[in-house]
Amino acid sequence: MMRNLNLEQVSALANRFDIEGTVTDISPFGSGHINDTYRVLTDGGRTDGYLLQRINHHVFKDVPAVMDNMQLVIRHLKEKYKQVGGGDEYVEKKVLTLIPTREGAPYLVDVAGNFWRMLVLLADTRSYDIVETPQQAREGGQAFGQFQRLLSDLNVGLIHEVLPDFHHIGKRLGKLNEAIASDSANRVGRVSAELDAIKHRERRMHTILDLATSGRLPVRITHNDTKFNNVLLDRQDKAQCVIDLDTVMPGYVAYDFGDAIRTIINKAAEDEADLDRVTLNIPLFRAYASGYFEEAHHFLTQDEVDSLIEGVMLLPYMQAVRFLTDFLEGDHYYKVHHADHNLQRTRAQLALVAQLENHEAELREIIDHVVGQYRSAT
Ligand code: GN1
Ligand code: MG
């Protein structure tokens, strides 16, 4: 856990970045589980202001590597949007812009050892924790597909693996088993139903790793946190910009597809307490797939297309494993808003896995149908 700072201290930090004018207002912003984000307003030219973020260095142990990845990806994407004729204003809408410190560094470290960075706040945009319309879902699919496509010619060897084995289900289950063995918060006795649900699905969840080990899935630059709220949409619900670049790493496309679907297809929230409300919105799945394949059908191999449904099953399962591990360890990783929050999240994600299993054949058909449409059209 990081110590809380008062707004005056945060405002002093904000003034150390190369902002226009000085800080007039500062307030907490967004719903991330890991970093702390503040909106900063100034009396300078940028009337919509900035975002100041404290990067959680207990999670991201090598912050310089995170910032290196971020700068590299931003530079590459901005170059791509320039090449298609975008002027400065357009490029600034499509790709995040980092504001350096007054000394020209990409981030600063405060006296307590916290890492801070600043970004331009994108005006007239919003993100959705729950998707409302197929148009929004389609735009999200296109945004993440385009993100992968535009990064497909950047050397993956240049990107640091800032959170090693982030989506490695074998390692995640290993961590869960360690948490069970030490039972440090004395909670294992309360979660036998959840552990059973995890145990009996374990085998299938290794499919992507098995395919990868046998060399059938290319390693690409992926986003790795493709929650739908990491796409900003504009007023017309057009995708504008992909955000939260901390976890950009080498990975498999099925992970990004699965994590996006996890947050789009669920009619309820990630932490829904009433499990009967965890049901699927299949038109949104179709719409996301359609937007995604529009961008991605050119470069995906058939093995990758076939692996996407495995990602759809795996990501909510892995999220349940991660929430449950944190619950058993006493809630150190994710911010929690009430007692048992991580357990509630675990249950909601397991309910989602069960729903997805019930509709697997239908989801598979949609993927094949949509990709087939694009492929026959070209
Ligand atoms: C965390 O903080 P946020 O919302 O960007 C987590 C993701 C999880 C997500 C679950 C670095 O993301 O992996 O999918 O919570 N990020 C990290 O909502 O662990
Ligand atoms: Mg994130």
Coordinates of C-alpha atoms and ligand atoms in Angstrom, one line a residue:
M1 CA 0.0 0.0 0.0
M2 CA 1.2 3.5 -0.8
R3 CA 0.9 6.3 1.7
N4 CA -1.8 8.9 0.9
L5 CA -0.7 12.4 0.1
N6 CA -2.8 15.5 0.6
L7 CA -3.8 17.5 -2.4
E8 CA -1.4 20.3 -1.6
Q9 CA 1.6 17.9 -1.8
V10 CA 0.3 16.5 -5.1
S11 CA -0.2 20.0 -6.4
A12 CA 3.4 20.9 -5.6
L13 CA 4.5 17.8 -7.5
A14 CA 2.4 18.7 -10.5
N15 CA 4.1 22.1 -10.7
R16 CA 7.4 20.3 -11.3
F17 CA 6.2 19.1 -14.7
D18 CA 6.5 21.3 -17.8
I19 CA 2.9 22.4 -17.7
E20 CA 1.5 25.6 -19.1
G21 CA 0.8 28.0 -16.3
T22 CA 0.5 26.9 -12.6
V23 CA -1.9 24.5 -10.9
T24 CA -5.3 25.9 -9.9
D25 CA -7.2 22.7 -9.1
I26 CA -6.4 19.1 -8.5
S27 CA -8.8 16.1 -7.8
P28 CA -8.7 12.3 -7.8
F29 CA -9.7 10.8 -11.2
G30 CA -10.7 7.4 -12.7
S31 CA -11.3 3.9 -11.4
G32 CA -7.9 2.1 -11.8
H33 CA -7.1 -0.7 -9.3
I34 CA -3.3 -0.1 -9.2
N35 CA -2.1 3.4 -9.8
D36 CA -3.4 6.7 -8.4
T37 CA -4.6 9.3 -10.9
Y38 CA -5.4 13.0 -10.4
R39 CA -6.8 15.6 -12.8
V40 CA -4.8 18.8 -12.8
L41 CA -6.1 22.1 -14.0
T42 CA -3.9 25.1 -14.5
D43 CA -4.3 28.8 -15.5
G44 CA -2.3 28.1 -18.7
G45 CA -3.4 27.3 -22.2
R46 CA -4.5 23.8 -21.9
T47 CA -8.0 24.4 -20.5
D48 CA -8.8 20.7 -20.1
G49 CA -5.8 20.1 -18.0
Y50 CA -3.5 17.2 -17.4
L51 CA -3.5 13.8 -15.6
L52 CA -0.9 13.3 -13.0
Q53 CA -0.3 9.6 -12.0
R54 CA 1.6 8.0 -9.2
I55 CA 2.9 4.7 -10.6
N56 CA 2.5 1.8 -8.1
H57 CA 6.1 0.7 -7.8
H58 CA 5.2 -2.2 -5.5
V59 CA 3.5 -3.6 -8.6
F60 CA 5.8 -2.1 -11.3
K61 CA 9.1 -2.8 -9.7
D62 CA 11.1 -1.4 -12.6
V63 CA 9.4 1.9 -13.4
P64 CA 12.2 3.1 -15.7
A65 CA 11.5 0.1 -17.9
V66 CA 7.7 0.9 -17.9
M67 CA 8.5 4.4 -19.0
D68 CA 10.9 3.2 -21.6
N69 CA 8.2 1.0 -23.1
M70 CA 5.7 3.7 -22.9
Q71 CA 7.9 6.3 -24.7
L72 CA 8.9 3.8 -27.4
V73 CA 5.3 2.8 -28.1
I74 CA 4.0 6.4 -28.1
R75 CA 6.8 7.5 -30.5
H76 CA 6.0 4.6 -32.9
L77 CA 2.3 5.2 -32.8
K78 CA 2.6 9.0 -33.3
E79 CA 4.8 8.4 -36.3
K80 CA 2.3 6.0 -37.8
Y81 CA -0.6 8.4 -37.4
K82 CA 1.6 11.2 -39.0
Q83 CA 2.4 9.0 -41.9
V84 CA -1.3 8.7 -42.8
G85 CA -1.4 12.4 -43.0
G86 CA -2.5 13.4 -39.5
G87 CA -1.6 16.9 -38.3
D88 CA -0.4 17.6 -34.8
E89 CA -3.9 18.0 -33.4
Y90 CA -5.1 14.7 -34.8
V91 CA -2.0 12.8 -33.6
E92 CA -2.5 14.2 -30.1
K93 CA -6.0 12.9 -30.0
K94 CA -5.1 9.4 -31.2
V95 CA -2.0 8.8 -29.0
L96 CA -1.2 9.7 -25.4
T97 CA 1.2 12.6 -24.8
L98 CA 3.6 12.6 -22.0
I99 CA 4.6 15.9 -20.4
P100 CA 8.2 15.8 -19.2
T101 CA 9.4 17.4 -16.0
R102 CA 10.9 20.9 -16.2
E103 CA 14.3 19.2 -16.3
G104 CA 13.2 17.2 -19.4
A105 CA 12.9 13.8 -17.6
P106 CA 9.9 11.5 -18.5
Y107 CA 9.0 11.1 -14.8
L108 CA 10.0 12.2 -11.4
V109 CA 10.7 10.5 -8.0
D110 CA 9.5 12.3 -4.9
V111 CA 11.2 12.4 -1.5
A112 CA 9.3 9.3 -0.4
G113 CA 10.5 7.3 -3.4
N114 CA 7.2 7.5 -5.3
F115 CA 7.3 7.7 -9.1
W116 CA 5.1 10.3 -10.9
R117 CA 4.4 11.0 -14.5
M118 CA 2.1 13.5 -16.3
L119 CA -0.1 13.2 -19.4
V120 CA -2.2 15.5 -21.4
L121 CA -5.9 15.0 -20.6
L122 CA -7.9 14.3 -23.7
A123 CA -10.8 16.7 -24.0
D124 CA -14.4 15.5 -24.8
T125 CA -13.7 11.9 -24.3
R126 CA -15.1 9.2 -22.0
S127 CA -14.6 5.6 -21.1
Y128 CA -17.2 3.0 -20.1
D129 CA -17.0 0.4 -17.4
I130 CA -20.0 -1.3 -18.9
V131 CA -20.5 -1.1 -22.6
E132 CA -24.0 0.2 -23.7
T133 CA -24.2 -0.2 -27.5
P134 CA -22.8 -2.3 -30.3
Q135 CA -21.3 0.8 -31.8
Q136 CA -19.2 1.3 -28.7
A137 CA -18.1 -2.3 -28.7
R138 CA -17.2 -2.2 -32.4
E139 CA -15.1 0.9 -31.9
G140 CA -13.3 -0.7 -29.0
G141 CA -12.5 -3.7 -31.2
Q142 CA -11.2 -1.5 -33.9
A143 CA -9.1 0.5 -31.4
F144 CA -7.3 -2.5 -29.9
G145 CA -7.0 -4.2 -33.3
Q146 CA -5.4 -1.0 -34.7
F147 CA -3.1 -0.8 -31.7
Q148 CA -1.8 -4.3 -32.4
R149 CA -1.6 -3.6 -36.2
L150 CA 0.3 -0.4 -35.9
L151 CA 2.8 -2.0 -33.5
S152 CA 3.3 -5.1 -35.6
D153 CA 6.3 -3.6 -37.3
L154 CA 8.0 -2.5 -34.1
N155 CA 10.7 -4.9 -32.9
V156 CA 9.2 -6.9 -30.0
G157 CA 12.7 -7.4 -28.7
L158 CA 12.9 -3.7 -27.7
I159 CA 9.9 -4.0 -25.3
H160 CA 10.7 -4.9 -21.7
E161 CA 8.7 -7.6 -20.0
V162 CA 7.9 -5.3 -17.1
L163 CA 5.6 -7.8 -15.3
P164 CA 7.2 -11.2 -16.1
D165 CA 4.6 -14.0 -16.7
F166 CA 1.8 -11.6 -16.3
H167 CA -0.7 -13.8 -18.2
H168 CA 1.0 -17.1 -17.4
I169 CA -1.8 -19.2 -16.0
G170 CA 0.6 -21.9 -14.7
K171 CA 2.4 -19.3 -12.6
R172 CA -0.8 -17.7 -11.5
L173 CA -2.1 -21.0 -10.2
G174 CA 1.2 -21.6 -8.5
K175 CA 0.8 -18.3 -6.6
L176 CA -2.7 -19.3 -5.6
N177 CA -1.4 -22.6 -4.3
E178 CA 1.2 -20.7 -2.2
A179 CA -1.5 -18.5 -0.8
I180 CA -3.6 -21.5 0.1
A181 CA -0.6 -23.1 1.8
S182 CA 0.3 -20.1 3.9
D183 CA -3.3 -19.0 4.5
S184 CA -1.9 -15.8 6.0
A185 CA -5.3 -14.0 6.4
N186 CA -7.0 -17.2 7.7
R187 CA -9.5 -17.2 4.9
V188 CA -9.0 -20.5 3.0
G189 CA -11.8 -22.1 5.0
R190 CA -14.3 -19.7 3.4
V191 CA -13.5 -20.4 -0.3
S192 CA -13.8 -24.1 -0.9
A193 CA -16.5 -23.6 -3.5
E194 CA -14.4 -21.1 -5.5
L195 CA -11.3 -23.4 -5.2
D196 CA -13.3 -26.3 -6.6
A197 CA -14.6 -24.2 -9.5
I198 CA -11.0 -23.2 -10.3
K199 CA -9.6 -26.7 -9.9
H200 CA -11.9 -28.5 -12.2
R201 CA -11.3 -26.1 -15.1
E202 CA -7.5 -26.0 -14.7
R203 CA -6.5 -28.4 -17.5
R204 CA -8.3 -26.6 -20.4
M205 CA -6.9 -23.2 -19.3
H206 CA -3.4 -24.3 -20.3
T207 CA -4.3 -24.5 -24.0
I208 CA -2.8 -21.1 -25.0
L209 CA 0.5 -21.9 -23.2
D210 CA 0.6 -25.3 -24.8
L211 CA 0.1 -23.8 -28.3
A212 CA 2.7 -21.2 -27.5
T213 CA 5.2 -23.8 -26.3
S214 CA 4.8 -25.8 -29.5
G215 CA 5.7 -22.6 -31.4
R216 CA 2.2 -22.1 -33.0
L217 CA 1.5 -18.6 -31.7
P218 CA 3.7 -15.7 -32.6
V219 CA 4.8 -13.4 -29.8
R220 CA 3.6 -9.9 -30.6
I221 CA 3.5 -6.5 -28.9
T222 CA 0.2 -6.6 -27.0
H223 CA -1.5 -4.2 -24.6
N224 CA -2.3 -6.7 -21.8
D225 CA -4.9 -4.7 -20.0
T226 CA -7.6 -4.4 -22.7
K227 CA -10.4 -3.6 -20.3
F228 CA -13.0 -1.7 -22.3
N229 CA -12.4 1.4 -20.1
N230 CA -8.9 1.6 -21.5
V231 CA -10.3 3.0 -24.8
L232 CA -11.4 6.6 -24.8
L233 CA -14.4 7.3 -27.0
D234 CA -15.3 10.8 -28.3
R235 CA -18.7 12.5 -28.1
Q236 CA -20.0 10.5 -31.1
D237 CA -18.8 7.3 -29.5
K238 CA -16.0 7.0 -32.0
A239 CA -12.8 5.4 -30.6
Q240 CA -10.2 8.0 -30.1
C241 CA -7.3 6.7 -28.1
V242 CA -6.0 3.6 -26.3
I243 CA -4.8 4.4 -22.8
D244 CA -3.0 2.7 -19.9
L245 CA 0.2 1.6 -21.6
D246 CA 1.9 0.3 -18.4
T247 CA 1.4 -3.3 -19.3
V248 CA 2.4 -3.2 -23.0
M249 CA 4.6 -6.2 -23.3
P250 CA 5.4 -9.2 -25.6
G251 CA 2.3 -11.4 -25.6
Y252 CA -0.3 -13.4 -27.5
V253 CA -3.3 -11.7 -29.2
A254 CA -5.7 -14.1 -27.5
Y255 CA -4.9 -12.5 -24.1
D256 CA -5.9 -9.1 -25.4
F257 CA -9.0 -10.4 -27.1
G258 CA -10.1 -12.3 -24.0
D259 CA -9.6 -9.5 -21.6
A260 CA -11.6 -7.1 -23.8
I261 CA -14.4 -9.6 -24.1
R262 CA -14.4 -10.2 -20.3
T263 CA -15.4 -6.6 -19.8
I264 CA -17.7 -6.2 -22.8
I265 CA -19.8 -9.3 -22.9
N266 CA -20.7 -9.2 -19.2
K267 CA -24.0 -7.3 -18.6
A268 CA -23.0 -6.8 -15.0
A269 CA -19.9 -5.2 -13.4
E270 CA -16.6 -6.9 -12.8
D271 CA -17.5 -7.1 -9.1
E272 CA -21.3 -7.7 -9.4
A273 CA -22.6 -9.1 -6.1
D274 CA -25.8 -10.5 -7.5
L275 CA -24.5 -13.4 -9.6
D276 CA -27.8 -13.9 -11.4
R277 CA -27.1 -10.6 -13.1
V278 CA -23.9 -11.9 -14.7
T279 CA -25.2 -12.8 -18.1
L280 CA -23.9 -12.4 -21.7
N281 CA -24.6 -9.7 -24.2
I282 CA -23.8 -11.6 -27.4
P283 CA -24.5 -8.7 -29.8
L284 CA -21.7 -6.8 -28.2
F285 CA -19.4 -9.7 -28.6
R286 CA -20.2 -9.8 -32.3
A287 CA -19.7 -6.1 -32.7
Y288 CA -16.3 -6.2 -30.9
A289 CA -15.2 -9.1 -33.0
S290 CA -16.2 -7.3 -36.2
G291 CA -14.3 -4.1 -35.2
Y292 CA -11.3 -6.1 -34.2
F293 CA -11.1 -8.3 -37.3
E294 CA -11.5 -5.3 -39.6
E295 CA -8.0 -4.2 -38.4
A296 CA -6.5 -7.6 -37.5
H297 CA -7.6 -10.1 -40.2
H298 CA -4.6 -9.1 -42.4
F299 CA -2.0 -10.1 -40.0
L300 CA -3.5 -12.9 -37.8
T301 CA -2.5 -16.5 -38.5
Q302 CA -5.2 -19.1 -38.5
D303 CA -3.8 -20.6 -35.3
E304 CA -4.2 -17.2 -33.7
V305 CA -7.8 -16.8 -34.9
D306 CA -8.5 -20.3 -33.4
S307 CA -6.8 -19.3 -30.1
L308 CA -9.1 -16.3 -29.5
I309 CA -11.9 -18.4 -28.0
E310 CA -9.4 -19.8 -25.5
G311 CA -8.5 -16.3 -24.5
V312 CA -12.2 -15.6 -23.9
M313 CA -12.4 -18.5 -21.5
L314 CA -9.0 -17.9 -19.9
L315 CA -9.0 -14.2 -19.0
P316 CA -12.0 -14.1 -16.7
Y317 CA -10.7 -17.4 -15.2
M318 CA -7.3 -15.9 -14.6
Q319 CA -8.8 -12.8 -13.2
A320 CA -10.7 -14.9 -10.7
V321 CA -7.5 -16.7 -9.8
R322 CA -5.8 -13.3 -9.2
F323 CA -8.6 -11.8 -7.2
L324 CA -8.8 -15.0 -5.0
T325 CA -5.1 -15.0 -4.5
D326 CA -5.2 -11.4 -3.3
F327 CA -8.2 -12.2 -1.0
L328 CA -6.3 -15.1 0.6
E329 CA -3.2 -12.9 1.0
G330 CA -5.2 -10.2 2.8
D331 CA -5.9 -7.7 -0.1
H332 CA -2.5 -6.3 -0.8
Y333 CA -2.6 -6.0 -4.5
Y334 CA -5.9 -4.6 -5.7
K335 CA -7.5 -1.6 -4.2
V336 CA -10.6 -2.8 -2.3
H337 CA -13.6 -0.7 -1.4
H338 CA -15.2 -3.0 1.2
A339 CA -14.5 -6.2 3.2
D340 CA -14.6 -9.3 1.0
H341 CA -14.5 -7.2 -2.2
N342 CA -11.9 -9.5 -3.7
L343 CA -14.0 -12.5 -2.9
Q344 CA -17.1 -10.9 -4.5
R345 CA -15.0 -10.1 -7.6
T346 CA -13.8 -13.7 -7.7
R347 CA -17.3 -15.0 -7.6
A348 CA -18.5 -12.6 -10.4
Q349 CA -15.6 -13.7 -12.6
L350 CA -16.3 -17.4 -12.0
A351 CA -19.9 -16.8 -12.8
L352 CA -18.9 -15.2 -16.1
V353 CA -16.7 -18.2 -17.0
A354 CA -19.7 -20.5 -16.5
Q355 CA -21.8 -18.3 -18.7
L356 CA -19.2 -18.3 -21.4
E357 CA -18.8 -22.1 -21.3
N358 CA -22.6 -22.4 -21.8
H359 CA -22.4 -20.3 -25.0
E360 CA -19.0 -21.4 -26.3
A361 CA -20.2 -23.0 -29.5
E362 CA -22.1 -19.9 -30.4
L363 CA -19.2 -17.6 -29.7
R364 CA -16.9 -19.7 -31.7
E365 CA -19.2 -19.6 -34.7
I366 CA -19.4 -15.8 -34.5
I367 CA -15.6 -15.6 -34.6
D368 CA -15.4 -17.9 -37.6
H369 CA -18.2 -16.1 -39.4
V370 CA -16.9 -12.6 -38.9
V371 CA -13.3 -13.4 -39.8
G372 CA -14.6 -15.3 -42.9
Q373 CA -16.5 -12.3 -44.1
Y374 CA -13.4 -10.1 -44.0
R375 CA -11.2 -12.8 -45.6
S376 CA -13.5 -13.5 -48.5
A377 CA -13.9 -9.7 -49.1
T378 CA -10.2 -9.3 -49.7
Ligands
GN1_1 C1 -5.8 -3.9 -12.9 O1 -5.7 -0.9 -12.4 P1 -6.2 -1.4 -13.7 O2 -7.7 -1.3 -13.7 O3 -5.6 -0.7 -14.9 C2 -4.8 -5.0 -13.3 C3 -5.3 -5.7 -14.5 C4 -6.6 -6.3 -14.2 C5 -7.6 -5.3 -13.7 C6 -8.8 -5.9 -13.2 C7 -1.1 -4.1 -13.5 O4 -5.9 -2.9 -13.9 O5 -4.4 -6.7 -14.9 O6 -7.1 -7.0 -15.3 O7 -7.0 -4.5 -12.6 N1 -3.5 -4.4 -13.6 C8 -2.3 -4.8 -13.2 O8 -9.9 -4.9 -13.2 O9 -2.3 -5.8 -12.4
MG2 MG -4.1 -1.1 -16.1

